[in-house]
């Protein structure tokens, strides 16, 4: 009988523990059916892609193909990083799923960076980092990059790699 008295209290506590949060977090949005249009390639982006492929060739690896869908997805993340003033891999699962759905990707990885002033400096930084270099030298078929500047002129970079 005593446990029946506590039942309403236990139900109330259970309901509180499963309530929804009202906090809002900035998220980049990538709808799998309507990807944004990829912006025109900038010179710094072309140089980065060429430097990465040059590195891969020097390592005896196959060069990667640039891919407009990857560029569009990378752009959404770079734009998000500029807007939030936060460099990282936030919402990576959304980009990965978008590329699985829209680019037939079976494997997805990315490198991000901030505040490098040239293609050579950002590629050198990635190559000198074990984790970033492993991505550059990974078993991928396609890649692309988005580079955008904030109001102060600092560059943000998202370089995405996929295997199809």
Short mmCIF file of N, CA and C in Angstrom, two decimals:
data_model
loop_
_atom_site.label_atom_id
_atom_site.label_comp_id
_atom_site.label_asym_id
_atom_site.label_seq_id
_atom_site.Cartn_x
_atom_site.Cartn_y
_atom_site.Cartn_z
N UNK A 1 0.80 -1.19 0.00
CA UNK A 1 0.00 0.00 0.00
C UNK A 1 0.85 1.26 0.00
N UNK A 2 1.98 1.22 0.73
CA UNK A 2 2.80 2.42 0.81
C UNK A 2 3.34 2.81 -0.56
N UNK A 3 3.65 1.84 -1.41
CA UNK A 3 4.19 2.16 -2.73
C UNK A 3 3.14 2.82 -3.61
N UNK A 4 1.86 2.54 -3.39
CA UNK A 4 0.79 3.19 -4.16
C UNK A 4 0.73 4.67 -3.83
N UNK A 5 1.00 5.04 -2.58
CA UNK A 5 1.00 6.44 -2.18
C UNK A 5 2.08 7.23 -2.92
N UNK A 6 3.20 6.57 -3.17
CA UNK A 6 4.32 7.25 -3.82
C UNK A 6 4.23 7.23 -5.34
N UNK A 7 3.30 6.51 -5.90
CA UNK A 7 3.17 6.37 -7.35
C UNK A 7 2.98 7.72 -8.05
N UNK A 8 2.08 8.60 -7.57
CA UNK A 8 1.94 9.90 -8.25
C UNK A 8 3.24 10.72 -8.23
N UNK A 9 3.98 10.65 -7.15
CA UNK A 9 5.24 11.38 -7.04
C UNK A 9 6.26 10.79 -8.02
N UNK A 10 6.31 9.47 -8.11
CA UNK A 10 7.26 8.82 -9.03
C UNK A 10 6.91 9.14 -10.48
N UNK A 11 5.62 9.20 -10.80
CA UNK A 11 5.20 9.55 -12.17
C UNK A 11 5.62 10.98 -12.47
N UNK A 12 5.41 11.89 -11.54
CA UNK A 12 5.78 13.29 -11.72
C UNK A 12 7.29 13.44 -11.96
N UNK A 13 8.09 12.75 -11.16
CA UNK A 13 9.56 12.79 -11.31
C UNK A 13 9.96 12.22 -12.66
N UNK A 14 9.32 11.13 -13.06
CA UNK A 14 9.63 10.52 -14.36
C UNK A 14 9.31 11.47 -15.50
N UNK A 15 8.19 12.16 -15.42
CA UNK A 15 7.82 13.11 -16.46
C UNK A 15 8.82 14.26 -16.55
N UNK A 16 9.29 14.74 -15.43
CA UNK A 16 10.27 15.82 -15.42
C UNK A 16 11.58 15.38 -16.06
N UNK A 17 11.98 14.14 -15.84
CA UNK A 17 13.26 13.68 -16.36
C UNK A 17 13.24 13.49 -17.87
N UNK A 18 12.07 13.42 -18.50
CA UNK A 18 11.97 13.23 -19.94
C UNK A 18 11.46 14.46 -20.67
N UNK A 19 11.45 15.60 -20.02
CA UNK A 19 10.95 16.81 -20.67
C UNK A 19 11.93 17.28 -21.74
N UNK A 20 11.42 18.03 -22.68
CA UNK A 20 12.24 18.54 -23.78
C UNK A 20 12.95 19.81 -23.34
N UNK A 21 14.14 19.99 -23.86
CA UNK A 21 14.90 21.20 -23.58
C UNK A 21 14.42 22.32 -24.48
N UNK A 22 14.38 23.52 -23.96
CA UNK A 22 13.99 24.66 -24.78
C UNK A 22 15.20 25.46 -25.24
N UNK A 23 16.39 25.01 -24.87
CA UNK A 23 17.59 25.71 -25.32
C UNK A 23 17.73 25.57 -26.82
N UNK A 24 18.16 26.64 -27.46
CA UNK A 24 18.38 26.60 -28.89
C UNK A 24 19.86 26.73 -29.17
N UNK A 25 20.37 25.88 -30.02
CA UNK A 25 21.76 25.92 -30.41
C UNK A 25 21.83 26.25 -31.89
N UNK A 26 22.79 27.09 -32.29
CA UNK A 26 22.89 27.37 -33.72
C UNK A 26 23.26 26.09 -34.47
N UNK A 27 22.56 25.82 -35.53
CA UNK A 27 22.83 24.64 -36.34
C UNK A 27 22.89 25.04 -37.80
N UNK A 28 23.76 24.39 -38.52
CA UNK A 28 23.74 24.55 -39.95
C UNK A 28 22.69 23.61 -40.48
N UNK A 29 22.02 23.99 -41.51
CA UNK A 29 20.95 23.17 -42.03
C UNK A 29 21.32 22.67 -43.41
N UNK A 30 21.26 21.37 -43.57
CA UNK A 30 21.52 20.76 -44.87
C UNK A 30 20.37 19.81 -45.14
N UNK A 31 19.44 20.23 -45.94
CA UNK A 31 18.35 19.33 -46.32
C UNK A 31 18.85 18.44 -47.43
N UNK A 32 18.63 17.15 -47.27
CA UNK A 32 19.16 16.22 -48.26
C UNK A 32 18.50 16.38 -49.62
N UNK A 33 17.33 17.00 -49.68
CA UNK A 33 16.67 17.15 -50.96
C UNK A 33 17.00 18.48 -51.63
N UNK A 34 17.46 19.47 -50.88
CA UNK A 34 17.74 20.77 -51.49
C UNK A 34 19.06 21.33 -50.97
N UNK A 35 20.12 20.93 -51.60
CA UNK A 35 21.43 21.45 -51.24
C UNK A 35 21.57 22.87 -51.75
N UNK A 36 22.31 23.70 -51.03
CA UNK A 36 22.57 25.04 -51.56
C UNK A 36 23.44 24.93 -52.81
N UNK A 37 23.39 25.96 -53.60
CA UNK A 37 24.25 26.01 -54.78
C UNK A 37 25.67 26.31 -54.33
N UNK A 38 26.62 25.58 -54.87
CA UNK A 38 28.02 25.82 -54.53
C UNK A 38 28.46 27.14 -55.13
N UNK A 39 29.13 27.97 -54.35
CA UNK A 39 29.63 29.22 -54.90
C UNK A 39 30.78 28.96 -55.88
N UNK A 40 31.05 29.95 -56.70
CA UNK A 40 32.16 29.88 -57.65
C UNK A 40 33.47 29.69 -56.88
N UNK A 41 34.34 28.86 -57.41
CA UNK A 41 35.62 28.58 -56.73
C UNK A 41 36.49 29.83 -56.67
N UNK A 42 37.07 30.05 -55.50
CA UNK A 42 38.03 31.15 -55.31
C UNK A 42 39.43 30.65 -55.63
N UNK A 43 40.32 31.55 -55.94
CA UNK A 43 41.70 31.19 -56.26
C UNK A 43 42.33 30.41 -55.11
N UNK A 44 42.14 30.84 -53.88
CA UNK A 44 42.74 30.14 -52.74
C UNK A 44 42.22 28.71 -52.64
N UNK A 45 40.96 28.48 -52.98
CA UNK A 45 40.40 27.14 -52.93
C UNK A 45 41.02 26.25 -54.01
N UNK A 46 41.14 26.78 -55.20
CA UNK A 46 41.77 26.03 -56.30
C UNK A 46 43.20 25.67 -55.94
N UNK A 47 43.92 26.62 -55.37
CA UNK A 47 45.31 26.37 -54.98
C UNK A 47 45.40 25.27 -53.91
N UNK A 48 44.49 25.28 -52.95
CA UNK A 48 44.49 24.26 -51.90
C UNK A 48 44.25 22.88 -52.51
N UNK A 49 43.26 22.77 -53.38
CA UNK A 49 42.98 21.48 -54.02
C UNK A 49 44.19 20.99 -54.81
N UNK A 50 44.85 21.90 -55.53
CA UNK A 50 46.03 21.52 -56.30
C UNK A 50 47.18 21.08 -55.40
N UNK A 51 47.39 21.80 -54.29
CA UNK A 51 48.46 21.44 -53.36
C UNK A 51 48.20 20.08 -52.70
N UNK A 52 46.96 19.81 -52.36
CA UNK A 52 46.64 18.53 -51.75
C UNK A 52 46.85 17.39 -52.75
N UNK A 53 46.40 17.59 -53.98
CA UNK A 53 46.62 16.55 -54.99
C UNK A 53 48.10 16.38 -55.31
N UNK A 54 48.84 17.46 -55.31
CA UNK A 54 50.30 17.37 -55.51
C UNK A 54 50.94 16.54 -54.40
N UNK A 55 50.52 16.77 -53.17
CA UNK A 55 51.03 16.00 -52.04
C UNK A 55 50.67 14.52 -52.20
N UNK A 56 49.43 14.24 -52.56
CA UNK A 56 49.00 12.85 -52.74
C UNK A 56 49.82 12.17 -53.84
N UNK A 57 50.04 12.85 -54.95
CA UNK A 57 50.83 12.28 -56.05
C UNK A 57 52.25 11.99 -55.58
N UNK A 58 52.84 12.94 -54.83
CA UNK A 58 54.20 12.74 -54.30
C UNK A 58 54.27 11.56 -53.34
N UNK A 59 53.16 11.21 -52.72
CA UNK A 59 53.12 10.08 -51.80
C UNK A 59 52.75 8.78 -52.53
N UNK A 60 52.57 8.84 -53.85
CA UNK A 60 52.20 7.67 -54.63
C UNK A 60 50.71 7.35 -54.57
N UNK A 61 49.91 8.33 -54.18
CA UNK A 61 48.47 8.14 -54.06
C UNK A 61 47.75 8.72 -55.28
N UNK A 62 46.55 8.27 -55.50
CA UNK A 62 45.73 8.76 -56.60
C UNK A 62 45.24 10.17 -56.28
N UNK A 63 45.30 11.08 -57.26
CA UNK A 63 44.71 12.41 -57.03
C UNK A 63 43.20 12.31 -56.89
N UNK A 64 42.62 13.26 -56.19
CA UNK A 64 41.18 13.26 -55.95
C UNK A 64 40.48 14.18 -56.95
N UNK A 65 39.23 13.86 -57.21
CA UNK A 65 38.40 14.68 -58.10
C UNK A 65 37.66 15.72 -57.28
N UNK A 66 37.60 16.95 -57.79
CA UNK A 66 36.77 17.94 -57.10
C UNK A 66 35.31 17.60 -57.40
N UNK A 67 34.43 18.03 -56.51
CA UNK A 67 33.04 17.58 -56.58
C UNK A 67 32.14 18.71 -56.09
N UNK A 68 31.26 19.19 -56.95
CA UNK A 68 30.43 20.36 -56.65
C UNK A 68 29.49 20.14 -55.47
N UNK A 69 28.98 18.94 -55.28
CA UNK A 69 28.09 18.68 -54.14
C UNK A 69 28.88 18.79 -52.84
N UNK A 70 30.11 18.29 -52.85
CA UNK A 70 30.96 18.41 -51.66
C UNK A 70 31.21 19.88 -51.36
N UNK A 71 31.48 20.67 -52.40
CA UNK A 71 31.74 22.10 -52.22
C UNK A 71 30.52 22.78 -51.59
N UNK A 72 29.33 22.43 -52.05
CA UNK A 72 28.11 23.04 -51.50
C UNK A 72 27.96 22.71 -50.02
N UNK A 73 28.21 21.45 -49.66
CA UNK A 73 28.10 21.03 -48.26
C UNK A 73 29.20 21.70 -47.42
N UNK A 74 30.41 21.75 -47.96
CA UNK A 74 31.51 22.41 -47.24
C UNK A 74 31.19 23.89 -47.01
N UNK A 75 30.58 24.51 -48.00
CA UNK A 75 30.23 25.93 -47.87
C UNK A 75 29.27 26.15 -46.70
N UNK A 76 28.28 25.25 -46.53
CA UNK A 76 27.33 25.43 -45.42
C UNK A 76 28.07 25.44 -44.08
N UNK A 77 29.10 24.60 -43.96
CA UNK A 77 29.82 24.55 -42.69
C UNK A 77 30.75 25.75 -42.52
N UNK A 78 31.42 26.14 -43.57
CA UNK A 78 32.30 27.31 -43.47
C UNK A 78 31.49 28.55 -43.12
N UNK A 79 30.35 28.71 -43.77
CA UNK A 79 29.47 29.84 -43.49
C UNK A 79 29.02 29.79 -42.03
N UNK A 80 28.69 28.62 -41.53
CA UNK A 80 28.31 28.43 -40.13
C UNK A 80 29.45 28.84 -39.20
N UNK A 81 30.69 28.42 -39.52
CA UNK A 81 31.83 28.77 -38.66
C UNK A 81 32.05 30.27 -38.63
N UNK A 82 31.93 30.93 -39.79
CA UNK A 82 32.09 32.39 -39.84
C UNK A 82 31.02 33.06 -38.99
N UNK A 83 29.77 32.64 -39.18
CA UNK A 83 28.65 33.25 -38.45
C UNK A 83 28.74 33.02 -36.94
N UNK A 84 29.16 31.84 -36.52
CA UNK A 84 29.22 31.51 -35.09
C UNK A 84 30.57 31.86 -34.48
N UNK A 85 31.54 32.23 -35.30
CA UNK A 85 32.90 32.52 -34.85
C UNK A 85 33.45 31.34 -34.04
N UNK A 86 33.24 30.15 -34.60
CA UNK A 86 33.62 28.92 -33.92
C UNK A 86 34.18 27.95 -34.95
N UNK A 87 35.41 27.53 -34.75
CA UNK A 87 36.03 26.58 -35.67
C UNK A 87 35.93 25.19 -35.08
N UNK A 88 35.36 24.27 -35.81
CA UNK A 88 35.23 22.91 -35.31
C UNK A 88 34.44 22.05 -36.28
N UNK A 89 34.05 20.90 -35.78
CA UNK A 89 33.35 19.92 -36.61
C UNK A 89 31.89 19.78 -36.19
N UNK A 90 31.31 20.86 -35.65
CA UNK A 90 29.91 20.83 -35.24
C UNK A 90 29.04 20.29 -36.36
N UNK A 91 28.08 19.47 -36.01
CA UNK A 91 27.09 18.95 -36.95
C UNK A 91 27.68 18.13 -38.10
N UNK A 92 28.84 17.52 -37.85
CA UNK A 92 29.47 16.73 -38.91
C UNK A 92 28.53 15.63 -39.43
N UNK A 93 27.78 15.02 -38.53
CA UNK A 93 26.89 13.92 -38.95
C UNK A 93 25.90 14.40 -40.01
N UNK A 94 25.47 15.66 -39.96
CA UNK A 94 24.55 16.18 -40.98
C UNK A 94 25.25 16.28 -42.33
N UNK A 95 26.49 16.75 -42.33
CA UNK A 95 27.23 16.84 -43.59
C UNK A 95 27.48 15.45 -44.16
N UNK A 96 27.87 14.54 -43.28
CA UNK A 96 28.13 13.16 -43.70
C UNK A 96 26.87 12.55 -44.32
N UNK A 97 25.75 12.66 -43.64
CA UNK A 97 24.50 12.09 -44.15
C UNK A 97 24.07 12.75 -45.46
N UNK A 98 24.27 14.04 -45.57
CA UNK A 98 23.94 14.74 -46.80
C UNK A 98 24.77 14.22 -47.97
N UNK A 99 26.04 13.96 -47.73
CA UNK A 99 26.91 13.45 -48.79
C UNK A 99 26.63 11.99 -49.11
N UNK A 100 26.21 11.23 -48.13
CA UNK A 100 25.78 9.85 -48.40
C UNK A 100 24.55 9.87 -49.30
N UNK A 101 23.60 10.76 -49.00
CA UNK A 101 22.36 10.85 -49.76
C UNK A 101 22.53 11.49 -51.14
N UNK A 102 23.39 12.50 -51.24
CA UNK A 102 23.46 13.31 -52.46
C UNK A 102 24.70 13.10 -53.32
N UNK A 103 25.71 12.41 -52.79
CA UNK A 103 26.94 12.21 -53.56
C UNK A 103 27.38 10.75 -53.55
N UNK A 104 26.51 9.87 -53.08
CA UNK A 104 26.80 8.43 -53.03
C UNK A 104 28.07 8.11 -52.23
N UNK A 105 28.33 8.91 -51.20
CA UNK A 105 29.52 8.68 -50.36
C UNK A 105 29.32 7.45 -49.50
N UNK A 106 30.40 6.70 -49.33
CA UNK A 106 30.38 5.58 -48.38
C UNK A 106 31.31 5.86 -47.21
N UNK A 107 32.17 6.88 -47.35
CA UNK A 107 33.06 7.31 -46.28
C UNK A 107 33.25 8.81 -46.42
N UNK A 108 33.23 9.53 -45.30
CA UNK A 108 33.34 10.99 -45.31
C UNK A 108 34.27 11.42 -44.18
N UNK A 109 35.14 12.38 -44.49
CA UNK A 109 36.01 12.97 -43.47
C UNK A 109 36.22 14.43 -43.83
N UNK A 110 36.70 15.22 -42.86
CA UNK A 110 36.93 16.63 -43.14
C UNK A 110 38.08 17.19 -42.32
N UNK A 111 38.67 18.23 -42.86
CA UNK A 111 39.64 19.06 -42.16
C UNK A 111 39.08 20.48 -42.13
N UNK A 112 39.25 21.16 -41.00
CA UNK A 112 38.86 22.56 -40.90
C UNK A 112 40.07 23.35 -40.42
N UNK A 113 40.03 24.65 -40.68
CA UNK A 113 41.12 25.52 -40.24
C UNK A 113 40.61 26.96 -40.18
N UNK A 114 41.44 27.81 -39.57
CA UNK A 114 41.07 29.21 -39.39
C UNK A 114 42.33 30.07 -39.38
N UNK A 115 42.22 31.22 -39.99
CA UNK A 115 43.20 32.31 -39.90
C UNK A 115 44.49 32.11 -40.68
N UNK A 116 44.58 31.13 -41.54
CA UNK A 116 45.75 31.02 -42.41
C UNK A 116 45.53 31.97 -43.58
N UNK A 117 46.63 32.59 -44.05
CA UNK A 117 46.50 33.62 -45.07
C UNK A 117 46.78 33.16 -46.48
N UNK A 118 47.20 31.91 -46.64
CA UNK A 118 47.50 31.43 -47.99
C UNK A 118 47.17 29.94 -48.09
N UNK A 119 47.03 29.49 -49.32
CA UNK A 119 46.78 28.07 -49.55
C UNK A 119 47.94 27.24 -49.01
N UNK A 120 49.15 27.67 -49.28
CA UNK A 120 50.32 26.91 -48.85
C UNK A 120 50.38 26.80 -47.33
N UNK A 121 50.06 27.88 -46.62
CA UNK A 121 50.16 27.83 -45.15
C UNK A 121 49.12 26.89 -44.54
N UNK A 122 47.89 26.88 -45.06
CA UNK A 122 46.89 25.99 -44.49
C UNK A 122 47.18 24.53 -44.84
N UNK A 123 47.62 24.26 -46.06
CA UNK A 123 47.96 22.89 -46.44
C UNK A 123 49.17 22.40 -45.64
N UNK A 124 50.18 23.26 -45.45
CA UNK A 124 51.34 22.88 -44.64
C UNK A 124 50.92 22.53 -43.21
N UNK A 125 50.01 23.33 -42.65
CA UNK A 125 49.55 23.05 -41.28
C UNK A 125 48.84 21.70 -41.22
N UNK A 126 48.01 21.41 -42.19
CA UNK A 126 47.32 20.11 -42.20
C UNK A 126 48.31 18.96 -42.39
N UNK A 127 49.27 19.13 -43.26
CA UNK A 127 50.25 18.06 -43.52
C UNK A 127 51.14 17.83 -42.30
N UNK A 128 51.40 18.87 -41.53
CA UNK A 128 52.24 18.75 -40.34
C UNK A 128 51.48 18.24 -39.11
N UNK A 129 50.20 17.96 -39.27
CA UNK A 129 49.37 17.41 -38.20
C UNK A 129 49.03 15.98 -38.57
N UNK A 130 49.37 15.04 -37.70
CA UNK A 130 49.16 13.61 -38.01
C UNK A 130 47.71 13.31 -38.42
N UNK A 131 46.75 13.80 -37.66
CA UNK A 131 45.35 13.51 -37.96
C UNK A 131 44.88 14.11 -39.26
N UNK A 132 45.25 15.37 -39.50
CA UNK A 132 44.85 16.03 -40.74
C UNK A 132 45.54 15.41 -41.96
N UNK A 133 46.80 15.07 -41.80
CA UNK A 133 47.55 14.42 -42.89
C UNK A 133 46.93 13.07 -43.22
N UNK A 134 46.51 12.32 -42.19
CA UNK A 134 45.87 11.02 -42.43
C UNK A 134 44.61 11.19 -43.28
N UNK A 135 43.88 12.25 -43.06
CA UNK A 135 42.70 12.52 -43.89
C UNK A 135 43.12 12.84 -45.32
N UNK A 136 44.10 13.71 -45.48
CA UNK A 136 44.58 14.08 -46.81
C UNK A 136 45.08 12.86 -47.58
N UNK A 137 45.74 11.95 -46.88
CA UNK A 137 46.32 10.77 -47.52
C UNK A 137 45.39 9.56 -47.47
N UNK A 138 44.16 9.76 -47.04
CA UNK A 138 43.22 8.66 -46.86
C UNK A 138 42.70 8.07 -48.15
N UNK A 139 41.93 7.00 -47.99
CA UNK A 139 41.35 6.26 -49.12
C UNK A 139 40.06 6.95 -49.56
N UNK A 140 40.22 8.01 -50.33
CA UNK A 140 39.09 8.79 -50.81
C UNK A 140 39.15 8.91 -52.33
N UNK A 141 38.02 9.29 -52.92
CA UNK A 141 37.94 9.45 -54.37
C UNK A 141 37.70 10.90 -54.80
N UNK A 142 37.03 11.66 -53.93
CA UNK A 142 36.62 13.03 -54.28
C UNK A 142 36.82 13.94 -53.07
N UNK A 143 36.92 15.23 -53.37
CA UNK A 143 37.03 16.21 -52.30
C UNK A 143 36.66 17.58 -52.84
N UNK A 144 36.48 18.51 -51.93
CA UNK A 144 36.35 19.92 -52.31
C UNK A 144 36.51 20.75 -51.05
N UNK A 145 36.54 22.04 -51.25
CA UNK A 145 36.83 22.94 -50.14
C UNK A 145 35.99 24.20 -50.24
N UNK A 146 35.75 24.79 -49.10
CA UNK A 146 35.14 26.10 -49.02
C UNK A 146 36.05 26.96 -48.15
N UNK A 147 36.36 28.14 -48.64
CA UNK A 147 37.15 29.12 -47.89
C UNK A 147 36.37 30.44 -47.90
N UNK A 148 36.09 30.94 -46.73
CA UNK A 148 35.34 32.20 -46.61
C UNK A 148 36.02 33.09 -45.59
N UNK A 149 35.91 34.39 -45.80
CA UNK A 149 36.49 35.36 -44.88
C UNK A 149 35.42 35.99 -44.01
N UNK A 150 35.79 36.27 -42.74
CA UNK A 150 34.88 37.00 -41.88
C UNK A 150 35.06 38.50 -42.13
N UNK A 151 34.36 39.31 -41.35
CA UNK A 151 34.41 40.77 -41.55
C UNK A 151 35.80 41.35 -41.35
N UNK A 152 36.63 40.69 -40.52
CA UNK A 152 38.00 41.16 -40.28
C UNK A 152 38.98 40.64 -41.32
N UNK A 153 38.50 39.84 -42.26
CA UNK A 153 39.36 39.31 -43.31
C UNK A 153 40.06 38.01 -42.96
N UNK A 154 39.71 37.39 -41.84
CA UNK A 154 40.30 36.10 -41.45
C UNK A 154 39.61 34.98 -42.23
N UNK A 155 40.41 34.05 -42.74
CA UNK A 155 39.89 32.94 -43.52
C UNK A 155 39.45 31.79 -42.63
N UNK A 156 38.35 31.16 -43.01
CA UNK A 156 37.85 29.91 -42.43
C UNK A 156 37.83 28.88 -43.56
N UNK A 157 38.20 27.64 -43.25
CA UNK A 157 38.31 26.60 -44.27
C UNK A 157 37.59 25.33 -43.83
N UNK A 158 36.86 24.72 -44.76
CA UNK A 158 36.29 23.39 -44.58
C UNK A 158 36.66 22.57 -45.81
N UNK A 159 37.44 21.52 -45.61
CA UNK A 159 37.91 20.63 -46.68
C UNK A 159 37.31 19.25 -46.41
N UNK A 160 36.40 18.82 -47.29
CA UNK A 160 35.70 17.55 -47.10
C UNK A 160 36.17 16.54 -48.14
N UNK A 161 36.35 15.31 -47.68
CA UNK A 161 36.82 14.19 -48.49
C UNK A 161 35.75 13.09 -48.45
N UNK A 162 35.49 12.46 -49.60
CA UNK A 162 34.58 11.33 -49.61
C UNK A 162 35.16 10.18 -50.44
N UNK A 163 34.67 9.01 -50.14
CA UNK A 163 34.94 7.85 -50.99
C UNK A 163 33.59 7.40 -51.53
N UNK A 164 33.56 7.19 -52.85
CA UNK A 164 32.33 6.68 -53.48
C UNK A 164 32.55 5.27 -53.94
#
